Structures are given as C-alpha cells and as structure tokens.
Amino acid sequence: MTGRERRGAGRPPPPPDPLHRAADAPPPDAPKSGVFTAGPSSPGSPPFPHRRAALAWGADRLAAAGVYQPRLDARLLLAAALGVPATALLGDLAAPVPATSAYAALIARRAAREPVALILGRREFWSLDLAVSPATLVPRPESETLIEAAKVAFAGRAAPARVLDLGTGTGCLLLAALTEFPAAFGVGIDRAPAAAALARENAARLGMGGRAAFVCGDWGAAIAGRFDLVLANPPYIPSADIPGLMPEVACHEPRAALDGGPDGLAAYRAIVAVLPGQLTPDGVAVLELGPDQAAPVTALAATTGLDATVRADLAGAPRALVLRPARP
Ligand SMILES: C[S@@+](CC[C@H](N)C(=O)[O-])C[C@H]1O[C@@H](n2cnc3c(N)ncnc32)[C@H](O)[C@@H]1O
C-alpha cells in the first residue's frame, strides 16, 4: 500500500492513496472559480439545475475540505446518488439532479474525509467487486502485488491446493488467490469478528462460499494444518505515526488494521513465528511490506528458517516478501 508510506521532502506528488500523511497531501485540485456559484449550501437544499452545476458545487466543497481529487470524487458520488455508472455521467451534463438525490449528503460525508469506498460500501480488487465496511481496511491496489507474486511463485509447478490468508479483512487477498487457483480451497483468519463476517459475505456473493472458510482468531492460533500458500497483509504502521496519517485513514479505518506496534513490526514477529508450522515443505508465504520493512522482515524471517525474496509494486517500491522454508 503506497499510502502507508511517509513521504520525504522533495519527492514527487503522491498517488491518490489516502494513507499518506496529512501534511503531505497535495494542494487541492480546486475547480476553476466562476464555474458555478449557485447551489445548495447544505444537505437537503433545493435541486441543482443540472449535473454540471452539481459537480462543480461538490468539487468546490471537497477541495475546500482538502480532499485530494475533488472532481473525481464528486463525479463518483453524483453517479452513486443518481444510480448511474460514473462513466455515463458525463454523457449528459445538462440533465437535472432531482431534489430527492442524496448527492449533497454524500458530499458532506466526503468533506468530513470519509473515504469514497466506505461511502459507497464497495471497492474493486483484482477485478472483484468487494463490499467494504469500517470493520477493516479498504483494499489497496498495491496489495495486488501479493497476488502477482503468488502467481509467479507457482508458475510452472502444481498450483496451491490450500491457501491461508492471515488478517483477511474483506477477504480480498484470499478471494483473488482463489480466482487465480480455481482448484484451491482457502481459509481466511481475522481477529475482528465483523471483518471475518464481511469476508464470508464477499465470498458468498462472488460464488466462492463453498471454497472458502473464515475464522475469527489470532494469526496462527485459530487454525491447524499446513498450507501451500499463505498470504498476509498485516498492520504495519508504527503506532506513533497513525495520528499523522490522512484523516481518511486515521479517523475512518480501524486501528487494528493499521497499528504495527512501536516499530511497525509487531505483527510480522508474530506471523513469522507461526509460519514454519503453517507451510507445507514446498509452500510459499507472501507478506505485504510497509516502507523500509524489507530488510527487517527478511531478518525476522531468517531467524525462523525462511528464505526471502522481495517483489516490488508497480511504483517500484518493495511491496511483497516471498518466503519459503530454507533448504538444508
Ligand atoms: C492491513 S489489514 C489487511 C486486510 C486485508 N487482508 C487487505 O489486504 O486489505 C490487517 C487485518 O488484520 C487483522 N488483524 C489484526 N491483528 C490480528 C491478529 N492478531 N490476528 C488476526 N488478524 C488480525 C485486522 O483486523 C485487519 O483486518
């Protein structure tokens, strides 16, 4: 997840991920002044004369609230309020926006820095349409690196039959893996009961309910048996950094999904300790990495007899650590 990174001074503008520190947020992409001046000043105000006016009004309010991509978010929220695909919205900018639309209320929520995915209740991951909730992390595109890494790790040999996902959240990693390995059965574990329930619901809705089980429990303690593939995107933000994250994250995503303890490595310590007992002899584990964590997590893994290789994400950042039991 790119957004968990702290950005240093002088680096290029950040990608649109909400986990960046608030202080690093780029200047608001304010709409041109004069595009639209009339419009509702609060939720429940009169209807907009047309979509163009509604979009300009919403983007203005989001920009004033410091939202990173106000125009894009206004478009997504107007589309949701009207019940039309976002791609179709711009085709008819002169269409009216009815007074019954929830648009102004949605803009108010986004202006309070609630993430768009949580407002809409959905996020796409690995082309899967997932329900999301405040119970766990909203899946990030960078986490797809783990699935790429798993595919590479099993290329040219038997596909994994049993997949374990530690800290499953929405179930995004497990369900993506099950789409790539269609004969596999998977288990997702999460300490948060509401996250395990959400993942179960996602699996059922995507037609994978019969191939996945979800358990509420602590990393290794909740499950016995060995797996060919273990995936994990653990909480990895150092505790002291959490208040400085953007409000979308710090105020709207659960601490249990973020907090990696004083040095960000607490969950890795717990996970690498149980991994040797969870992997088959030819098994592979793929862990997501936070910034500057490749070296310390590699060192942790070595202490439990695991060899590590690093895989970068599309931005070139070390994102996934691929672990295998060391050969004698
Ligand atoms: C960073 S989120 C990852 C969620 C999902 N796998 C993803 O990639 O979007 C970490 C998840 O680990 C769960 N978690 C935290 N501590 C845990 C523990 N001790 N045992 C099991 N799950 C835990 C959190 O509830 C959260 O859902």
mmCIF file of C-alpha atoms and ligand atoms in Angstrom:
data_model
loop_
_atom_site.group_PDB
_atom_site.id
_atom_site.type_symbol
_atom_site.label_atom_id
_atom_site.label_comp_id
_atom_site.label_asym_id
_atom_site.label_seq_id
_atom_site.Cartn_x
_atom_site.Cartn_y
_atom_site.Cartn_z
ATOM 1 C CA MET A 1 0.000 0.000 0.000
ATOM 2 C CA THR A 2 1.726 3.072 -1.240
ATOM 3 C CA GLY A 3 -0.296 5.238 1.043
ATOM 4 C CA ARG A 4 1.187 3.826 4.196
ATOM 5 C CA GLU A 5 4.476 5.378 3.217
ATOM 6 C CA ARG A 6 5.735 8.531 4.716
ATOM 7 C CA ARG A 7 6.725 10.907 2.020
ATOM 8 C CA GLY A 8 10.022 12.719 2.191
ATOM 9 C CA ALA A 9 10.521 16.322 1.213
ATOM 10 C CA GLY A 10 11.301 16.930 -2.427
ATOM 11 C CA ARG A 11 9.753 13.746 -3.707
ATOM 12 C CA PRO A 12 7.144 13.804 -6.482
ATOM 13 C CA PRO A 13 3.469 14.402 -5.715
ATOM 14 C CA PRO A 14 1.797 11.405 -4.102
ATOM 15 C CA PRO A 15 -0.510 8.952 -5.761
ATOM 16 C CA PRO A 16 -4.153 9.241 -4.756
ATOM 17 C CA ASP A 17 -3.962 6.871 -1.861
ATOM 18 C CA PRO A 18 -5.372 8.077 1.416
ATOM 19 C CA LEU A 19 -2.708 6.638 3.690
ATOM 20 C CA HIS A 20 -0.302 9.491 3.122
ATOM 21 C CA ARG A 21 0.329 11.829 5.942
ATOM 22 C CA ALA A 22 -1.986 14.787 6.051
ATOM 23 C CA ALA A 23 0.906 17.189 5.895
ATOM 24 C CA ASP A 24 1.948 15.634 2.599
ATOM 25 C CA ALA A 25 -1.383 15.920 0.887
ATOM 26 C CA PRO A 26 -1.053 17.826 -2.377
ATOM 27 C CA PRO A 27 -2.688 21.197 -2.836
ATOM 28 C CA PRO A 28 -6.382 20.801 -3.519
ATOM 29 C CA ASP A 29 -7.356 20.483 -7.161
ATOM 30 C CA ALA A 30 -9.767 23.353 -6.835
ATOM 31 C CA PRO A 31 -12.244 23.799 -9.636
ATOM 32 C CA LYS A 32 -11.936 26.984 -11.695
ATOM 33 C CA SER A 33 -13.656 29.803 -9.924
ATOM 34 C CA GLY A 34 -16.803 31.049 -11.539
ATOM 35 C CA VAL A 35 -17.743 27.667 -12.995
ATOM 36 C CA PHE A 36 -20.685 27.554 -10.649
ATOM 37 C CA THR A 37 -21.633 29.779 -7.795
ATOM 38 C CA ALA A 38 -25.246 28.959 -7.042
ATOM 39 C CA GLY A 39 -26.157 25.653 -5.416
ATOM 40 C CA PRO A 40 -27.134 24.116 -2.132
ATOM 41 C CA SER A 41 -25.146 25.163 0.887
ATOM 42 C CA SER A 42 -26.108 22.161 2.950
ATOM 43 C CA PRO A 43 -27.527 18.684 2.519
ATOM 44 C CA GLY A 44 -31.216 18.828 1.773
ATOM 45 C CA SER A 45 -31.020 22.056 -0.224
ATOM 46 C CA PRO A 46 -33.002 22.549 -3.453
ATOM 47 C CA PRO A 47 -32.112 20.536 -6.555
ATOM 48 C CA PHE A 48 -29.319 21.522 -8.885
ATOM 49 C CA PRO A 49 -30.336 22.772 -12.297
ATOM 50 C CA HIS A 50 -28.074 20.265 -13.987
ATOM 51 C CA ARG A 51 -25.305 17.742 -13.370
ATOM 52 C CA ARG A 52 -22.582 20.175 -14.408
ATOM 53 C CA ALA A 53 -23.620 22.553 -11.634
ATOM 54 C CA ALA A 54 -23.834 19.747 -9.107
ATOM 55 C CA LEU A 55 -20.357 18.527 -9.982
ATOM 56 C CA ALA A 56 -18.804 21.984 -9.717
ATOM 57 C CA TRP A 57 -20.538 22.599 -6.393
ATOM 58 C CA GLY A 58 -19.425 19.269 -4.976
ATOM 59 C CA ALA A 59 -15.858 19.631 -6.206
ATOM 60 C CA ASP A 60 -15.676 23.099 -4.643
ATOM 61 C CA ARG A 61 -16.737 21.767 -1.272
ATOM 62 C CA LEU A 62 -14.408 18.803 -1.402
ATOM 63 C CA ALA A 63 -11.477 20.984 -2.449
ATOM 64 C CA ALA A 64 -12.184 23.329 0.445
ATOM 65 C CA ALA A 65 -12.130 20.318 2.787
ATOM 66 C CA GLY A 66 -8.679 19.293 1.498
ATOM 67 C CA VAL A 67 -9.815 16.220 -0.436
ATOM 68 C CA TYR A 68 -7.103 15.070 -2.829
ATOM 69 C CA GLN A 69 -9.115 14.559 -6.024
ATOM 70 C CA PRO A 70 -12.264 16.622 -5.536
ATOM 71 C CA ARG A 71 -13.528 16.477 -9.106
ATOM 72 C CA LEU A 72 -13.143 12.735 -9.379
ATOM 73 C CA ASP A 73 -14.792 12.117 -6.035
ATOM 74 C CA ALA A 74 -17.668 14.488 -6.805
ATOM 75 C CA ARG A 75 -18.240 12.562 -10.017
ATOM 76 C CA LEU A 76 -18.261 9.194 -8.246
ATOM 77 C CA LEU A 77 -20.644 10.446 -5.589
ATOM 78 C CA LEU A 78 -23.018 12.109 -8.054
ATOM 79 C CA ALA A 79 -23.111 8.921 -10.101
ATOM 80 C CA ALA A 80 -23.892 6.937 -6.946
ATOM 81 C CA ALA A 81 -26.580 9.407 -5.895
ATOM 82 C CA LEU A 82 -28.214 9.202 -9.317
ATOM 83 C CA GLY A 83 -27.760 5.456 -9.630
ATOM 84 C CA VAL A 84 -25.936 5.724 -12.949
ATOM 85 C CA PRO A 85 -22.469 4.433 -13.907
ATOM 86 C CA ALA A 86 -19.776 7.050 -13.365
ATOM 87 C CA THR A 87 -18.707 6.572 -16.981
ATOM 88 C CA ALA A 88 -22.207 7.522 -18.175
ATOM 89 C CA LEU A 89 -22.478 10.632 -16.036
ATOM 90 C CA LEU A 90 -20.503 12.953 -18.267
ATOM 91 C CA GLY A 91 -22.515 11.978 -21.319
ATOM 92 C CA ASP A 92 -25.404 14.169 -20.207
ATOM 93 C CA LEU A 93 -24.167 17.042 -18.077
ATOM 94 C CA ALA A 94 -27.273 19.085 -18.786
ATOM 95 C CA ALA A 95 -29.611 16.571 -17.112
ATOM 96 C CA PRO A 96 -31.239 17.804 -13.888
ATOM 97 C CA VAL A 97 -30.360 16.489 -10.461
ATOM 98 C CA PRO A 98 -33.592 15.770 -8.590
ATOM 99 C CA ALA A 99 -34.263 17.204 -5.163
ATOM 100 C CA THR A 100 -34.614 13.677 -3.841
ATOM 101 C CA SER A 101 -30.993 12.887 -4.712
ATOM 102 C CA ALA A 102 -28.698 12.072 -1.798
ATOM 103 C CA TYR A 103 -25.821 13.844 -3.522
ATOM 104 C CA ALA A 104 -25.433 16.738 -1.074
ATOM 105 C CA ALA A 105 -25.405 14.303 1.854
ATOM 106 C CA LEU A 106 -22.753 12.179 0.171
ATOM 107 C CA ILE A 107 -20.625 15.252 -0.480
ATOM 108 C CA ALA A 108 -20.968 16.209 3.191
ATOM 109 C CA ARG A 109 -19.666 12.794 4.234
ATOM 110 C CA ARG A 110 -16.719 13.006 1.864
ATOM 111 C CA ALA A 111 -15.977 16.552 3.031
ATOM 112 C CA ALA A 112 -15.713 15.042 6.527
ATOM 113 C CA ARG A 113 -12.946 12.909 4.941
ATOM 114 C CA GLU A 114 -14.803 9.625 4.903
ATOM 115 C CA PRO A 115 -13.229 7.540 2.112
ATOM 116 C CA VAL A 116 -15.268 7.188 -1.070
ATOM 117 C CA ALA A 117 -15.085 3.401 -0.813
ATOM 118 C CA LEU A 118 -16.676 3.457 2.645
ATOM 119 C CA ILE A 119 -19.367 5.886 1.498
ATOM 120 C CA LEU A 120 -20.214 3.679 -1.456
ATOM 121 C CA GLY A 121 -19.632 0.465 0.504
ATOM 122 C CA ARG A 122 -17.683 -1.085 -2.364
ATOM 123 C CA ARG A 123 -14.145 -1.368 -3.709
ATOM 124 C CA GLU A 124 -12.733 -3.269 -6.631
ATOM 125 C CA PHE A 125 -9.739 -5.511 -6.015
ATOM 126 C CA TRP A 126 -8.210 -7.823 -8.612
ATOM 127 C CA SER A 127 -11.341 -7.118 -10.692
ATOM 128 C CA LEU A 128 -13.522 -8.441 -7.865
ATOM 129 C CA ASP A 129 -16.333 -6.235 -6.610
ATOM 130 C CA LEU A 130 -15.990 -6.332 -2.830
ATOM 131 C CA ALA A 131 -18.207 -4.999 -0.077
ATOM 132 C CA VAL A 132 -16.196 -2.885 2.358
ATOM 133 C CA SER A 133 -17.019 -1.586 5.822
ATOM 134 C CA PRO A 134 -15.427 0.262 8.728
ATOM 135 C CA ALA A 135 -14.644 -3.171 10.250
ATOM 136 C CA THR A 136 -11.412 -3.447 8.310
ATOM 137 C CA LEU A 137 -9.041 -1.909 5.798
ATOM 138 C CA VAL A 138 -10.321 -0.807 2.412
ATOM 139 C CA PRO A 139 -8.292 -2.955 -0.028
ATOM 140 C CA ARG A 140 -5.486 -1.047 -1.745
ATOM 141 C CA PRO A 141 -4.359 -1.629 -5.302
ATOM 142 C CA GLU A 142 -0.770 -2.073 -4.146
ATOM 143 C CA SER A 143 -1.810 -5.234 -2.319
ATOM 144 C CA GLU A 144 -2.442 -6.833 -5.706
ATOM 145 C CA THR A 145 1.354 -7.205 -5.814
ATOM 146 C CA LEU A 146 0.928 -10.153 -3.413
ATOM 147 C CA ILE A 147 -1.282 -11.963 -5.902
ATOM 148 C CA GLU A 148 1.171 -11.278 -8.724
ATOM 149 C CA ALA A 149 3.949 -12.638 -6.530
ATOM 150 C CA ALA A 150 1.946 -15.759 -5.677
ATOM 151 C CA LYS A 151 1.256 -16.429 -9.360
ATOM 152 C CA VAL A 152 4.955 -16.132 -10.157
ATOM 153 C CA ALA A 153 5.900 -18.366 -7.225
ATOM 154 C CA PHE A 154 3.668 -21.180 -8.515
ATOM 155 C CA ALA A 155 4.329 -20.739 -12.235
ATOM 156 C CA GLY A 156 5.451 -23.995 -13.823
ATOM 157 C CA ARG A 157 4.530 -26.211 -10.890
ATOM 158 C CA ALA A 158 1.466 -27.582 -9.158
ATOM 159 C CA ALA A 159 -0.926 -24.838 -8.143
ATOM 160 C CA PRO A 160 -1.564 -24.431 -4.413
ATOM 161 C CA ALA A 161 -4.388 -26.614 -3.135
ATOM 162 C CA ARG A 162 -4.713 -24.938 0.268
ATOM 163 C CA VAL A 163 -4.447 -21.193 0.797
ATOM 164 C CA LEU A 164 -4.360 -19.363 4.116
ATOM 165 C CA ASP A 165 -4.935 -15.611 4.456
ATOM 166 C CA LEU A 166 -3.834 -14.089 7.769
ATOM 167 C CA GLY A 167 -5.702 -10.890 8.629
ATOM 168 C CA THR A 168 -8.159 -11.433 5.804
ATOM 169 C CA GLY A 169 -10.170 -8.209 6.244
ATOM 170 C CA THR A 170 -12.593 -8.062 3.308
ATOM 171 C CA GLY A 171 -11.171 -11.369 2.085
ATOM 172 C CA CYS A 172 -9.637 -9.557 -0.868
ATOM 173 C CA LEU A 173 -6.344 -11.462 -0.973
ATOM 174 C CA LEU A 174 -7.873 -14.868 -0.401
ATOM 175 C CA LEU A 175 -10.654 -14.378 -2.932
ATOM 176 C CA ALA A 176 -8.232 -13.035 -5.530
ATOM 177 C CA ALA A 177 -5.997 -16.066 -4.952
ATOM 178 C CA LEU A 178 -8.956 -18.423 -5.306
ATOM 179 C CA THR A 179 -9.813 -16.877 -8.670
ATOM 180 C CA GLU A 180 -6.236 -17.484 -9.824
ATOM 181 C CA PHE A 181 -6.057 -21.020 -8.426
ATOM 182 C CA PRO A 182 -9.527 -22.342 -9.180
ATOM 183 C CA ALA A 183 -8.999 -25.771 -7.624
ATOM 184 C CA ALA A 184 -7.797 -24.349 -4.313
ATOM 185 C CA PHE A 185 -9.639 -24.148 -1.002
ATOM 186 C CA GLY A 186 -8.924 -21.214 1.271
ATOM 187 C CA VAL A 187 -9.115 -20.186 4.901
ATOM 188 C CA GLY A 188 -9.191 -16.565 5.998
ATOM 189 C CA ILE A 189 -8.459 -15.546 9.580
ATOM 190 C CA ASP A 190 -9.161 -12.233 11.197
ATOM 191 C CA ARG A 191 -9.233 -11.215 14.820
ATOM 192 C CA ALA A 192 -12.141 -8.854 14.147
ATOM 193 C CA PRO A 193 -15.425 -10.791 14.034
ATOM 194 C CA ALA A 194 -17.025 -8.179 11.779
ATOM 195 C CA ALA A 195 -14.146 -8.487 9.299
ATOM 196 C CA ALA A 196 -14.438 -12.276 9.164
ATOM 197 C CA ALA A 197 -18.192 -11.908 8.599
ATOM 198 C CA LEU A 198 -17.618 -9.361 5.829
ATOM 199 C CA ALA A 199 -15.118 -11.650 4.099
ATOM 200 C CA ARG A 200 -17.586 -14.545 4.347
ATOM 201 C CA GLU A 201 -20.275 -12.363 2.796
ATOM 202 C CA ASN A 202 -17.936 -11.338 -0.034
ATOM 203 C CA ALA A 203 -17.001 -14.946 -0.727
ATOM 204 C CA ALA A 204 -20.651 -15.982 -0.897
ATOM 205 C CA ARG A 205 -21.656 -13.109 -3.160
ATOM 206 C CA LEU A 206 -18.780 -13.850 -5.520
ATOM 207 C CA GLY A 207 -19.718 -17.526 -5.726
ATOM 208 C CA MET A 208 -16.722 -18.735 -3.710
ATOM 209 C CA GLY A 209 -18.522 -19.513 -0.463
ATOM 210 C CA GLY A 210 -18.030 -23.234 -0.982
ATOM 211 C CA ARG A 211 -14.292 -22.848 -1.441
ATOM 212 C CA ALA A 212 -13.510 -20.594 1.479
ATOM 213 C CA ALA A 213 -13.903 -20.688 5.245
ATOM 214 C CA PHE A 214 -13.465 -17.704 7.509
ATOM 215 C CA VAL A 215 -12.371 -17.980 11.106
ATOM 216 C CA CYS A 216 -12.224 -15.381 13.810
ATOM 217 C CA GLY A 217 -8.949 -15.615 15.712
ATOM 218 C CA ASP A 218 -5.365 -14.649 16.179
ATOM 219 C CA TRP A 219 -2.790 -15.186 13.397
ATOM 220 C CA GLY A 220 -1.731 -18.775 13.937
ATOM 221 C CA ALA A 221 -3.723 -19.784 16.950
ATOM 222 C CA ALA A 222 -7.043 -20.231 15.176
ATOM 223 C CA ILE A 223 -6.033 -22.872 12.656
ATOM 224 C CA ALA A 224 -4.204 -26.178 12.494
ATOM 225 C CA GLY A 225 -2.769 -27.811 9.376
ATOM 226 C CA ARG A 226 -0.378 -26.758 6.645
ATOM 227 C CA PHE A 227 -0.943 -24.649 3.566
ATOM 228 C CA ASP A 228 0.723 -24.400 0.161
ATOM 229 C CA LEU A 229 0.243 -20.646 0.051
ATOM 230 C CA VAL A 230 -0.005 -18.242 2.971
ATOM 231 C CA LEU A 231 -0.870 -14.608 2.319
ATOM 232 C CA ALA A 232 -0.775 -11.772 4.833
ATOM 233 C CA ASN A 233 -1.142 -8.039 4.765
ATOM 234 C CA PRO A 234 -0.611 -7.313 8.456
ATOM 235 C CA PRO A 235 -0.973 -3.985 10.252
ATOM 236 C CA TYR A 236 2.415 -2.321 9.790
ATOM 237 C CA ILE A 237 2.187 1.369 10.661
ATOM 238 C CA PRO A 238 4.320 2.354 13.667
ATOM 239 C CA SER A 239 1.839 3.345 16.388
ATOM 240 C CA ALA A 240 3.179 6.871 16.737
ATOM 241 C CA ASP A 241 2.673 7.532 13.007
ATOM 242 C CA ILE A 242 -1.045 6.805 12.974
ATOM 243 C CA PRO A 243 -2.278 10.221 14.144
ATOM 244 C CA GLY A 244 -0.316 11.814 11.294
ATOM 245 C CA LEU A 245 -1.976 9.747 8.579
ATOM 246 C CA MET A 246 -4.570 11.389 6.409
ATOM 247 C CA PRO A 247 -7.975 11.680 8.090
ATOM 248 C CA GLU A 248 -9.464 9.160 5.658
ATOM 249 C CA VAL A 249 -7.264 6.560 7.304
ATOM 250 C CA ALA A 250 -6.609 7.795 10.821
ATOM 251 C CA CYS A 251 -10.279 8.590 11.501
ATOM 252 C CA HIS A 252 -12.133 6.057 9.347
ATOM 253 C CA GLU A 253 -10.138 2.841 9.219
ATOM 254 C CA PRO A 254 -9.807 0.611 12.285
ATOM 255 C CA ARG A 255 -6.690 0.854 14.370
ATOM 256 C CA ALA A 256 -6.438 -2.944 14.441
ATOM 257 C CA ALA A 257 -5.872 -2.885 10.689
ATOM 258 C CA LEU A 258 -3.144 -0.254 10.889
ATOM 259 C CA ASP A 259 -1.209 -0.470 14.124
ATOM 260 C CA GLY A 260 2.023 -2.426 13.865
ATOM 261 C CA GLY A 261 3.229 -1.553 17.359
ATOM 262 C CA PRO A 262 6.085 0.761 18.309
ATOM 263 C CA ASP A 263 8.293 -0.159 15.331
ATOM 264 C CA GLY A 264 5.591 -1.358 12.937
ATOM 265 C CA LEU A 265 6.922 -4.915 13.091
ATOM 266 C CA ALA A 266 4.844 -6.487 15.868
ATOM 267 C CA ALA A 267 2.549 -8.437 13.555
ATOM 268 C CA TYR A 268 5.474 -9.659 11.426
ATOM 269 C CA ARG A 269 7.160 -11.040 14.531
ATOM 270 C CA ALA A 270 4.020 -12.963 15.431
ATOM 271 C CA ILE A 271 3.445 -14.174 11.876
ATOM 272 C CA VAL A 272 6.976 -15.360 11.061
ATOM 273 C CA ALA A 273 6.971 -17.250 14.346
ATOM 274 C CA VAL A 274 3.985 -19.350 13.246
ATOM 275 C CA LEU A 275 4.683 -19.549 9.500
ATOM 276 C CA PRO A 276 7.088 -22.525 9.620
ATOM 277 C CA GLY A 277 4.309 -24.571 11.192
ATOM 278 C CA GLN A 278 1.743 -23.383 8.645
ATOM 279 C CA LEU A 279 3.665 -24.003 5.396
ATOM 280 C CA THR A 280 3.998 -27.284 3.540
ATOM 281 C CA PRO A 281 7.631 -28.189 2.710
ATOM 282 C CA ASP A 282 7.247 -26.619 -0.761
ATOM 283 C CA GLY A 283 4.928 -23.916 0.475
ATOM 284 C CA VAL A 284 5.221 -20.199 -0.146
ATOM 285 C CA ALA A 285 4.209 -17.265 2.025
ATOM 286 C CA VAL A 286 3.766 -13.765 0.651
ATOM 287 C CA LEU A 287 3.691 -10.890 3.129
ATOM 288 C CA GLU A 288 2.929 -7.278 2.299
ATOM 289 C CA LEU A 289 5.620 -4.835 3.379
ATOM 290 C CA GLY A 290 5.408 -1.295 4.621
ATOM 291 C CA PRO A 291 8.067 1.263 3.820
ATOM 292 C CA ASP A 292 11.579 0.355 4.918
ATOM 293 C CA GLN A 293 10.413 -3.043 6.144
ATOM 294 C CA ALA A 294 12.016 -5.358 3.567
ATOM 295 C CA ALA A 295 15.297 -5.674 5.463
ATOM 296 C CA PRO A 296 13.918 -6.063 8.997
ATOM 297 C CA VAL A 297 11.223 -8.534 7.966
ATOM 298 C CA THR A 298 13.751 -10.536 5.922
ATOM 299 C CA ALA A 299 15.932 -10.687 9.038
ATOM 300 C CA LEU A 300 12.983 -11.769 11.186
ATOM 301 C CA ALA A 301 12.081 -14.500 8.695
ATOM 302 C CA ALA A 302 15.662 -15.791 8.652
ATOM 303 C CA THR A 303 15.508 -16.404 12.388
ATOM 304 C CA THR A 304 12.709 -18.930 11.799
ATOM 305 C CA GLY A 305 14.356 -20.676 8.845
ATOM 306 C CA LEU A 306 12.618 -18.897 5.993
ATOM 307 C CA ASP A 307 14.370 -17.641 2.839
ATOM 308 C CA ALA A 308 13.070 -14.352 1.475
ATOM 309 C CA THR A 309 12.891 -12.549 -1.846
ATOM 310 C CA VAL A 310 11.442 -9.103 -2.345
ATOM 311 C CA ARG A 311 8.944 -8.126 -5.026
ATOM 312 C CA ALA A 312 8.292 -4.511 -5.969
ATOM 313 C CA ASP A 313 4.933 -2.950 -6.744
ATOM 314 C CA LEU A 314 4.106 -1.024 -9.907
ATOM 315 C CA ALA A 315 5.618 2.118 -8.407
ATOM 316 C CA GLY A 316 8.895 0.280 -7.825
ATOM 317 C CA ALA A 317 8.554 0.160 -4.035
ATOM 318 C CA PRO A 318 9.404 -3.095 -2.234
ATOM 319 C CA ARG A 319 5.914 -4.349 -1.522
ATOM 320 C CA ALA A 320 5.874 -8.095 -1.002
ATOM 321 C CA LEU A 321 8.205 -10.521 0.710
ATOM 322 C CA VAL A 322 8.087 -14.035 -0.723
ATOM 323 C CA LEU A 323 9.116 -16.587 1.906
ATOM 324 C CA ARG A 324 9.987 -20.268 1.530
ATOM 325 C CA PRO A 325 11.262 -22.816 4.037
ATOM 326 C CA ALA A 326 15.042 -22.771 3.729
ATOM 327 C CA ARG A 327 16.580 -25.855 2.117
ATOM 328 C CA PRO A 328 19.039 -27.697 4.379
HETATM 329 C C1 LIG B 1 -3.939 -4.294 6.992
HETATM 330 S S1 LIG B 1 -5.461 -5.143 7.245
HETATM 331 C C2 LIG B 1 -5.465 -6.199 5.820
HETATM 332 C C3 LIG B 1 -6.834 -6.609 5.380
HETATM 333 C C4 LIG B 1 -6.841 -7.330 4.022
HETATM 334 N N1 LIG B 1 -6.089 -8.552 4.080
HETATM 335 C C5 LIG B 1 -6.286 -6.420 2.949
HETATM 336 O O1 LIG B 1 -5.218 -6.717 2.420
HETATM 337 O O2 LIG B 1 -6.931 -5.399 2.619
HETATM 338 C C6 LIG B 1 -4.997 -6.209 8.566
HETATM 339 C C7 LIG B 1 -6.100 -7.106 9.086
HETATM 340 O O3 LIG B 1 -5.526 -7.920 10.111
HETATM 341 C C8 LIG B 1 -6.454 -8.067 11.161
HETATM 342 N N2 LIG B 1 -5.701 -8.377 12.386
HETATM 343 C C9 LIG B 1 -5.052 -7.526 13.208
HETATM 344 N N3 LIG B 1 -4.476 -8.192 14.205
HETATM 345 C C10 LIG B 1 -4.734 -9.510 14.026
HETATM 346 C C11 LIG B 1 -4.405 -10.706 14.715
HETATM 347 N N4 LIG B 1 -3.652 -10.687 15.831
HETATM 348 N N5 LIG B 1 -4.847 -11.880 14.217
HETATM 349 C C12 LIG B 1 -5.616 -11.917 13.097
HETATM 350 N N6 LIG B 1 -5.965 -10.805 12.391
HETATM 351 C C13 LIG B 1 -5.530 -9.622 12.851
HETATM 352 C C14 LIG B 1 -7.186 -6.744 11.187
HETATM 353 O O4 LIG B 1 -8.450 -6.883 11.838
HETATM 354 C C15 LIG B 1 -7.275 -6.403 9.703
HETATM 355 O O5 LIG B 1 -8.473 -6.869 9.150
#
